[in-house]
Structure formats: structure tokens, C-alpha cells
Short mmCIF file of C-alpha atoms in Angstrom, two decimals:
data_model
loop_
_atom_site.label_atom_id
_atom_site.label_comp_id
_atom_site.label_asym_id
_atom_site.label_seq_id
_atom_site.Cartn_x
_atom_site.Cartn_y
_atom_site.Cartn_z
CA UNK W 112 18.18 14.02 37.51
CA UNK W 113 18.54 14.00 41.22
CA UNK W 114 20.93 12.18 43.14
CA UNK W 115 20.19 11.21 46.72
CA UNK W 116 23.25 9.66 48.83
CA UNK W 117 22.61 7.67 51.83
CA UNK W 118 24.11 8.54 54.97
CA UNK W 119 25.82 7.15 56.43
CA UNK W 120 27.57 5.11 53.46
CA UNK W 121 30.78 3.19 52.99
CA UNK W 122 33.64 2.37 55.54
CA UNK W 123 33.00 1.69 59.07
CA UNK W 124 35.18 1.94 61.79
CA UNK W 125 36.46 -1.74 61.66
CA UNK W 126 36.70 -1.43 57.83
CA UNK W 127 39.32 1.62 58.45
CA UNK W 128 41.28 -0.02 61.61
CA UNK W 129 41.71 -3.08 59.18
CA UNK W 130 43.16 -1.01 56.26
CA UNK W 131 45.57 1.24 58.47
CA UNK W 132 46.53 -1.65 59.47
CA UNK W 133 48.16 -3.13 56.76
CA UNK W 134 49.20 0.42 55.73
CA UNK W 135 50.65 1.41 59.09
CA UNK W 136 52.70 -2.14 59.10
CA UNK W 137 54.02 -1.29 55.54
CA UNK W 138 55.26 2.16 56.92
CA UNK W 139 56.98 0.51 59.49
CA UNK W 140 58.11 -2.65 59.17
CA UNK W 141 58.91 -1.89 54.67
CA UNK W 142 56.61 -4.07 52.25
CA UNK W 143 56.24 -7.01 51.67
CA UNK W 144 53.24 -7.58 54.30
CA UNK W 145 51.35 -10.77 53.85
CA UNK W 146 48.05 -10.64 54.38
CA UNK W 147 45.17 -13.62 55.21
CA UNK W 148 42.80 -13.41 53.07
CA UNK W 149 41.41 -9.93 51.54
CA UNK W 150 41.80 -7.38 54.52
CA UNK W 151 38.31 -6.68 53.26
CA UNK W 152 36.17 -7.44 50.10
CA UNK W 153 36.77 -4.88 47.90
CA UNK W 154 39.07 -5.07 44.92
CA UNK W 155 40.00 -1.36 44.47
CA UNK W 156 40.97 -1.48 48.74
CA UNK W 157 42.85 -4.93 48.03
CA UNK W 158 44.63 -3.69 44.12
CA UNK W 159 45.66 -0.51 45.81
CA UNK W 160 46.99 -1.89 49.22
CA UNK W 161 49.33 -4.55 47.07
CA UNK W 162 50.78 -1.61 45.02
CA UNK W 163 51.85 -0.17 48.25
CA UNK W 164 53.67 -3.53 48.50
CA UNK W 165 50.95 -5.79 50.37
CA UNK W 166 50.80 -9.90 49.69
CA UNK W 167 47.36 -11.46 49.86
CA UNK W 168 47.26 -15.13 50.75
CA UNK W 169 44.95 -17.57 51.45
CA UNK W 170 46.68 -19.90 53.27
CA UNK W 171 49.97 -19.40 56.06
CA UNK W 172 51.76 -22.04 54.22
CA UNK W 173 52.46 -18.96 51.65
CA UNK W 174 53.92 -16.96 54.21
CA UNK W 175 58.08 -16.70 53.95
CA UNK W 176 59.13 -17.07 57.60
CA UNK W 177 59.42 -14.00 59.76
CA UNK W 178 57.31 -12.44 57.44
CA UNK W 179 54.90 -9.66 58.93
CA UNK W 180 51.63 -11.04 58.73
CA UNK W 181 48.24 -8.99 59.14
CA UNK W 182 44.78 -11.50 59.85
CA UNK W 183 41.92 -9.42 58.10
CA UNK W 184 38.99 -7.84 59.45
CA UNK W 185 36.99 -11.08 59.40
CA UNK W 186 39.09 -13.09 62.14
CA UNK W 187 40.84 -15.82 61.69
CA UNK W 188 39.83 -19.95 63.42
CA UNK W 189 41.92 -20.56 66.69
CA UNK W 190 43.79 -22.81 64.86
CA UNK W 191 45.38 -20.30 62.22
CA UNK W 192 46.64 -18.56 65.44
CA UNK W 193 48.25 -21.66 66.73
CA UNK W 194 49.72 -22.23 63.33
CA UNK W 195 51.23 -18.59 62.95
CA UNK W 196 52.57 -18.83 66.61
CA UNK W 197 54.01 -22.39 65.93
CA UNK W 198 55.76 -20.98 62.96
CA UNK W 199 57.04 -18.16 64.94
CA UNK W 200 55.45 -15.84 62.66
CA UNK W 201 54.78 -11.74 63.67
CA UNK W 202 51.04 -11.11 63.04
CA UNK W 203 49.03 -8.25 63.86
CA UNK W 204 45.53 -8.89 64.21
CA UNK W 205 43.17 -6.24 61.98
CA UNK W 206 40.01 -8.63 63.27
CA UNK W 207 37.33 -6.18 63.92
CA UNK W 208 37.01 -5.69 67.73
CA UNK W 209 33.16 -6.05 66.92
CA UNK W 210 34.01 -9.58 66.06
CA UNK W 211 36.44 -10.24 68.48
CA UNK W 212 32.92 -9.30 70.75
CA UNK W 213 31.19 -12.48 69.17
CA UNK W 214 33.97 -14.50 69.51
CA UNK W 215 34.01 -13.68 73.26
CA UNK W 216 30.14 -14.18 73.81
CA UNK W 217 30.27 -17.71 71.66
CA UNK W 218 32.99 -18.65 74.24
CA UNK W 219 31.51 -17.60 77.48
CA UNK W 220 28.02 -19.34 75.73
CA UNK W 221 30.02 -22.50 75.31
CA UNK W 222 31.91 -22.30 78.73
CA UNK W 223 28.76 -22.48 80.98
CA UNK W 224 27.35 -25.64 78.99
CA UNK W 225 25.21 -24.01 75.97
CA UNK W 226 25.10 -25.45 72.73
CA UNK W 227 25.58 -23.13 70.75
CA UNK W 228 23.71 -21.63 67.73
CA UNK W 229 25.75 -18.96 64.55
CA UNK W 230 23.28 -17.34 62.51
CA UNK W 231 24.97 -16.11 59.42
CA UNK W 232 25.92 -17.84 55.72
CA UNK W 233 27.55 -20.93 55.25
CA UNK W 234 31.15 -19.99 53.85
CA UNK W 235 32.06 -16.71 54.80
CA UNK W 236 35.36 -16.01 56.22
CA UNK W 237 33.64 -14.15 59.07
CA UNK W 238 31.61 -17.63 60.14
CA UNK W 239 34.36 -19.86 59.54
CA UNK W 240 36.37 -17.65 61.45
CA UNK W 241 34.05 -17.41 64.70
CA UNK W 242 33.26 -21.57 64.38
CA UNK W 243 36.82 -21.83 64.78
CA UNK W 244 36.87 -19.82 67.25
CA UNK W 245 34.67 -21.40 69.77
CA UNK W 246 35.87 -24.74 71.67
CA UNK W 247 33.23 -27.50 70.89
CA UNK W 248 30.57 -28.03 68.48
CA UNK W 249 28.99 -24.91 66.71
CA UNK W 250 25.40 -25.33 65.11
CA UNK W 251 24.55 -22.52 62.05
CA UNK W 252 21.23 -21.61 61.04
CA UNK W 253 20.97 -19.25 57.88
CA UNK W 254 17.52 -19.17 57.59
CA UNK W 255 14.07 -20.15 59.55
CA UNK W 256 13.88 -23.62 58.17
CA UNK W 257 17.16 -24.43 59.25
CA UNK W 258 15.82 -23.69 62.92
CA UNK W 259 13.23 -26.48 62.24
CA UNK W 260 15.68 -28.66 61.08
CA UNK W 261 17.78 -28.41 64.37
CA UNK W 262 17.28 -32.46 66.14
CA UNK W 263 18.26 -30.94 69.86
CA UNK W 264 15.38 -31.53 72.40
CA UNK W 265 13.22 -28.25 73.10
CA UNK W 266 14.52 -28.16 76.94
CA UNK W 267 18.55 -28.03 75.52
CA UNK W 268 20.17 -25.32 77.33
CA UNK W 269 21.12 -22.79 74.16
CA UNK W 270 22.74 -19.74 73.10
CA UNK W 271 22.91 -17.91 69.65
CA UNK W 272 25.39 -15.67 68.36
CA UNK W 273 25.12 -13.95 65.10
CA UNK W 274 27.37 -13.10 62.22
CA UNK W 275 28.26 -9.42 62.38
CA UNK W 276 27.39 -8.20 58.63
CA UNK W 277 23.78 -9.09 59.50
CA UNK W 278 21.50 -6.61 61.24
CA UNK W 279 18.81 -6.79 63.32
CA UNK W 280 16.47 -6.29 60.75
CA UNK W 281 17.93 -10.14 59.07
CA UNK W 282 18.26 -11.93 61.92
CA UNK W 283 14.93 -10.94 63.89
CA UNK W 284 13.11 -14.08 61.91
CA UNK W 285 15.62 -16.17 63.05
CA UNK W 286 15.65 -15.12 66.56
CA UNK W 287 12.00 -15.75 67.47
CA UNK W 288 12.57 -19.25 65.19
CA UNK W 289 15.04 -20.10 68.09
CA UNK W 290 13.04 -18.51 71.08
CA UNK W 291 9.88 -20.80 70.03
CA UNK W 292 12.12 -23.78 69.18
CA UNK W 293 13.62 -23.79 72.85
CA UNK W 294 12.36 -23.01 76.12
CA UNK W 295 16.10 -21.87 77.79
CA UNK W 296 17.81 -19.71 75.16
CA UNK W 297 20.30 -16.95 75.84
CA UNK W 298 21.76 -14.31 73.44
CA UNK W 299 23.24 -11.01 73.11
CA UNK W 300 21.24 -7.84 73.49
CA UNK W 301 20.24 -6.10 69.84
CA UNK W 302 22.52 -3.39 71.05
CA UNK W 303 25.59 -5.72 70.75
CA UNK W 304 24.38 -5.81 67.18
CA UNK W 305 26.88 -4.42 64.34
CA UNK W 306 26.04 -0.53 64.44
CA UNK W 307 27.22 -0.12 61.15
CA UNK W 308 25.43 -2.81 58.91
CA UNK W 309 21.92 -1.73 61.20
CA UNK W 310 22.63 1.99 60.79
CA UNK W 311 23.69 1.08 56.26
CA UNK W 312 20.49 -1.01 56.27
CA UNK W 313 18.58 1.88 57.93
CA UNK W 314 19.77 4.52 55.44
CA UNK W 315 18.70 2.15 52.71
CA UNK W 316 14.73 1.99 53.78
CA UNK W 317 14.69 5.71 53.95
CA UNK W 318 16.18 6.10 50.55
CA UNK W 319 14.06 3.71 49.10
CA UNK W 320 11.14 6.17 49.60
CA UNK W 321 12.63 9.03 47.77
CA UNK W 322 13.74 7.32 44.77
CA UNK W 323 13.29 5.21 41.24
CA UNK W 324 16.73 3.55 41.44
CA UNK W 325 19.12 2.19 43.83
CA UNK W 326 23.00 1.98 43.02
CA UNK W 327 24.89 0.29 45.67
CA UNK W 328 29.02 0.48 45.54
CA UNK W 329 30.67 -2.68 46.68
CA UNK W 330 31.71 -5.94 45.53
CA UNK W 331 30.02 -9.02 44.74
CA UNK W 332 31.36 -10.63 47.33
CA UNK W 333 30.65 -8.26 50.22
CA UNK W 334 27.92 -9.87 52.26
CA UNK W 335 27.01 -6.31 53.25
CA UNK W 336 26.82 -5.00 49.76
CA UNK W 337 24.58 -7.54 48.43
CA UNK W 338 22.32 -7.04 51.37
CA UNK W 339 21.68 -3.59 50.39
CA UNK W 340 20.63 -4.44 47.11
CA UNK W 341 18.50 -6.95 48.62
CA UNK W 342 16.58 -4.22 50.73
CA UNK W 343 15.72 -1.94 48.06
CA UNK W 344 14.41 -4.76 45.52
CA UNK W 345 12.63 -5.79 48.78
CA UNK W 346 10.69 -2.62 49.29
CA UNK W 347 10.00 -2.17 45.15
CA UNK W 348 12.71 -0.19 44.10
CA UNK W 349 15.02 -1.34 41.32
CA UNK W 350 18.09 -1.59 42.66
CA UNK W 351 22.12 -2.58 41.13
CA UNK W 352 25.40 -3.82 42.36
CA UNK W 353 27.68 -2.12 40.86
CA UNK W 354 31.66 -1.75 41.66
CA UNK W 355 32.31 1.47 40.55
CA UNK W 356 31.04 4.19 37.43
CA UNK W 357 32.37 1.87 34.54
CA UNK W 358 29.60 -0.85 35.43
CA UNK W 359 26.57 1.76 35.27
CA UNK W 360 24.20 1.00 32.79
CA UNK W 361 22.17 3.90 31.30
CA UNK W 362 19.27 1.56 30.49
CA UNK W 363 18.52 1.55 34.27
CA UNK W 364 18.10 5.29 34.61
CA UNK W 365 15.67 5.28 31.88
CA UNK W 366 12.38 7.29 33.26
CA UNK W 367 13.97 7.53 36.39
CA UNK W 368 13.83 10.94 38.02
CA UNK W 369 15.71 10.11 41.60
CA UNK W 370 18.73 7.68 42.01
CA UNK W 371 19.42 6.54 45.11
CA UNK W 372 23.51 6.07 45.56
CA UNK W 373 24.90 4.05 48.79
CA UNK W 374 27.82 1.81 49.71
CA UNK W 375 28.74 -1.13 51.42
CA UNK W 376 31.30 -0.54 54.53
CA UNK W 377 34.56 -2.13 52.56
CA UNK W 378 33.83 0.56 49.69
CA UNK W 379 35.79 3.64 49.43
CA UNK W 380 34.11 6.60 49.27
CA UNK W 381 36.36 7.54 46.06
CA UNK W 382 33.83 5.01 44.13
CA UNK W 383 31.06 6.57 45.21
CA UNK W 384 32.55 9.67 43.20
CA UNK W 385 33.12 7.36 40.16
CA UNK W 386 29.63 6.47 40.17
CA UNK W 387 28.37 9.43 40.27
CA UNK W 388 30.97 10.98 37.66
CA UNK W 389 29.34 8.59 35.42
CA UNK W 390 25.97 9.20 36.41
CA UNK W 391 27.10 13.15 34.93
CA UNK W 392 28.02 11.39 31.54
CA UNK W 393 24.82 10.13 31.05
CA UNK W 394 22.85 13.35 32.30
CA UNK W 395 22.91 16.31 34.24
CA UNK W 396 22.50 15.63 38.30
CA UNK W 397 21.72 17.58 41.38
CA UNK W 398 23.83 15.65 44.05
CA UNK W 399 21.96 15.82 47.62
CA UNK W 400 22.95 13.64 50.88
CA UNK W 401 20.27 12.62 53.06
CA UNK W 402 20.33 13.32 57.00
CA UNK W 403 21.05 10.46 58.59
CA UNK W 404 22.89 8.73 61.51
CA UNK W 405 26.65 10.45 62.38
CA UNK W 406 29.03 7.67 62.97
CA UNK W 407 31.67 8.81 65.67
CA UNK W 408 33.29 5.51 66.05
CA UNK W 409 36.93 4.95 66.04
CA UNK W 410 38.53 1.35 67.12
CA UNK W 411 42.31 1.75 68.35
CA UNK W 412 45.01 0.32 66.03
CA UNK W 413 46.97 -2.70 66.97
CA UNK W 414 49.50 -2.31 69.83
CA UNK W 415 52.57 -2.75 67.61
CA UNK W 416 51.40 0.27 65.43
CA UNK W 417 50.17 2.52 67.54
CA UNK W 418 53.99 4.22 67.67
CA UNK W 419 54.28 4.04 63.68
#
């Protein structure tokens, strides 16, 4: 059986700031690290970074005072910030700067009288984070039909920012939805776009013509991940979520001739090894990777950390 590998795959730059982060702060200020919310979502990154002594919490009011705390690669509302200074608290910031970018735009939107429009899902630490982020009211569309739904008057002065684990592929819909919907609309150009979900998604559509199945590695709650799958059952292919080899099923490979592996940029490349370890137990594979997009991109480490 052949075994095609999408590249590129897994982490992304903010995905590997955000876990030398916490691993950088354990080397040099001694565990326990707290940490807001999973640095990123994927079990095996979050299991292994509390054995090195990390603390995940939801909320600050878990944090022990003075603790070191480390806000994860989704950003954080203004008013965790406030509440972490308030308590005197030492945080480094693991936000991806890419989000940090859409904070910035939402406010500089806001501050020259937009109303302004999030495109991404209802619930996600990433949205919730940017909302709270931006002084004022924040309108979010997830889909077409919620751009109908929006009561402002066509001639509102608007501006739409968009969630960063969506590419320009998801929100493009969305986009014209608002551009027809108002006649003076500003937004960021597609190159301010998330290189790494685009480039993932990419990867994706030219695997899906090569193969019979699609394994994605990542976790069920990686907005990323799940898009992925999406894609490929999209364009015909079957495709699986799976979180590592021990949730393969051998009743999907039945007939099938090419797999298609990928992964979602929280999952470790080491899964993408497990998966195909157990793709070896069930039958003999030819592993191949794909040409695709190099990814050069490196984001500088928190201040504090960069002498650890």
C-alpha cells in the first residue's frame, strides 16, 4: 500500500513558539508553570508538557500568586490581562504573533469608527480571545446566512477581521457575503491570511487527487484538524480524524491502494510516525512525501526567555 504524506504537515511556527514557551519557562524559572488554557489542542503536546511539570488552568483564579503564568497560543480577552496584572502575576505571553496581527487590525478597525465584523466559530478560545480584545461591540458571522442576518444599514461604515485557523479558501464565501451586504467595507489583504492553515489546506487538495483515504493527525478539538477532514470528504475522498496509530481502523483501508497521511499544526510529527507504524501492522507500505510548500518561518520567543 502506498503512503503519501502531505507537505507541509503538523506544527507551525506559532504552534512551536507557544510550546518552547512553556518549556523554556520550566527550564528557567523550575516547574510548576501554570498555563491558560491548553497551550494548544493536542493532548499528547498538553500530557507531555505537564510531566515536565506544567499546570493547565482554565481560569486565573487557579493560579497560586507569583506563580509563572504562560497565556496560550490562542490569546487571551483584555480583561484576563488586567486581571493577571492586578494580581501581580508574571505571565509570558505564547499568543501567536499572527494573532496578536488580528488583534491589532480589529483595534485600528474599531479606532477610526468601523463596526466591526469576526468571521470564525462561536466558542473558540481564539474568537473569544480577539472579541475581548477589541474596545466596543464585535459582530461574528460563521457562515453566509449569518451575513444576511446582520440588522446594520447597507451604508454602515465596516470592517471584518477573521479568525486565524481559517483560510482563505473558508472565509472567501463570507467575504463577498459582506462586500455585497455593505457598500464601505474594509479588511485585511488575503496575504495577512494565516500562511500555515492556507498552505495545510493547500497540501490537502493536492493529496486528495492521489489517494483512496485521508488520515488526518490531530485532535477533535483542533479547529484546524477538523477542517482538514472536512476538505477531503469535500472533494470525495474518505477521510478520518484520528489522534494517533491506536485509533486506525483497518476497515477503512479496505480496497484502498493510496492513503493520504497529514496533520493539523498542534500535532507532533512523532504521531504522524504512530500512524503510520500502525498503518505497517495492518500491511506492508511504501512511505512517499509529496513536494509541497517549505515553511521557513520562525516567530522570536518571549523577551523573558530569550536568555534561557
Amino acid at each position: 500500500m502506498e503512503v503519501l504524506l502531505a507537505q507541509p504537515r503538523g506544527f507551525c511556527a506559532g504552534v512551536v513558539r507557544a510550546i518552547e514557551t512553556v518549556e523554556r519557562a520550566l527550564e528557567k524559572y523550575g516547574p510548576p508553570v501554570y498555563v491558560r488554557h491548553e497551550i494548544v489542542h493536542n493532548k499528547y503536546v498538553v500530557e507531555s508538557l505537564k510531566n515536565k511539570g506544567a499546570i493547565f488552568v482554565e481560569d486565573l483564579s487557579e493560579v497560586p500568586p507569583e506563580a509563572v503564568t504562560v497565556f496560550s497560543a490562542h490569546g487571551v480577552a483584555q480583561s484576563v490581562e488586567e486581571e493577571a496584572a492586578a494580581r501581580g502575576l508574571p505571565v509570558l505571553n505564547a499568543t501567536c504573533p499572527l494573532v496578536t496581527k488580528v488583534h491589532n487590525q480589529g483595534k485600528r478597525y474599531t479606532s477610526k469608527g468601523r463596526t466591526l465584523i469576526l468571521i470564525g466559530h462561536a466558542g473558540h478560545p481564539e474568537v473569544e480571545g480577539t472579541m475581548g480584545q477589541v474596545p466596543g461591540p464585535v459582530l461574528l458571522v460563521q457562515n453566509v446566512d449569518d451575513v444576511a442576518a446582520l440588522t446594520l444599514p447597507a451604508d454602515t461604515p465596516v470592517a471584518y477581521i477573521t479568525q486565524t485557523t481559517l483560510s482563505v479558501d473558508d472565509t472567501k464565501d463570507i467575504i463577498l457575503a459582506l462586500q455585497q451586504r455593505f457598500t464601505d467595507i474594509q479588511g485585511p489583504d488575503t496575504r495577512d491570511i494565516c500562511y500555515a492553515t492556507q498552505n495545510r489546506q493547500s497540501a490537502v487538495r493536492d493529496l486528495s487527487k492521489l489517494v483512496d483515504v485521508i488520515l488526518v493527525v490531530g485532535a477533535a478539538n483542533s479547529s484546524n484538524s477538523n477542517r482538514l477532514r472536512e476538505i477531503g470528504t469535500e472533494v470525495g475522498v474518505a477521510s478520518y480524524l484520528i489522534a494517533d496509530g491506536s485509533e486506525l481502523n483497518a476497515k477503512w483501508l479496505e480496497g484502498a491502494k493510496a492513503v493520504g497521511v497529514t496533520a493539523g499544526a498542534s500535532a507532533p510529527e512523532v504521531l504522524v510516525d504512530d500512524v503510520i507504524a500502525a498503518l505497517k501492522r495492518i500491511r506492508p507500505v511504501a512511505v512517499s512525501v509529496l513536494p509541497g510548500r517549505e515553511e521557513n518561518i520562525e516567530f522570536r520567543l518571549p523577551s523573558e526567555l530569550t536568555s534561557a
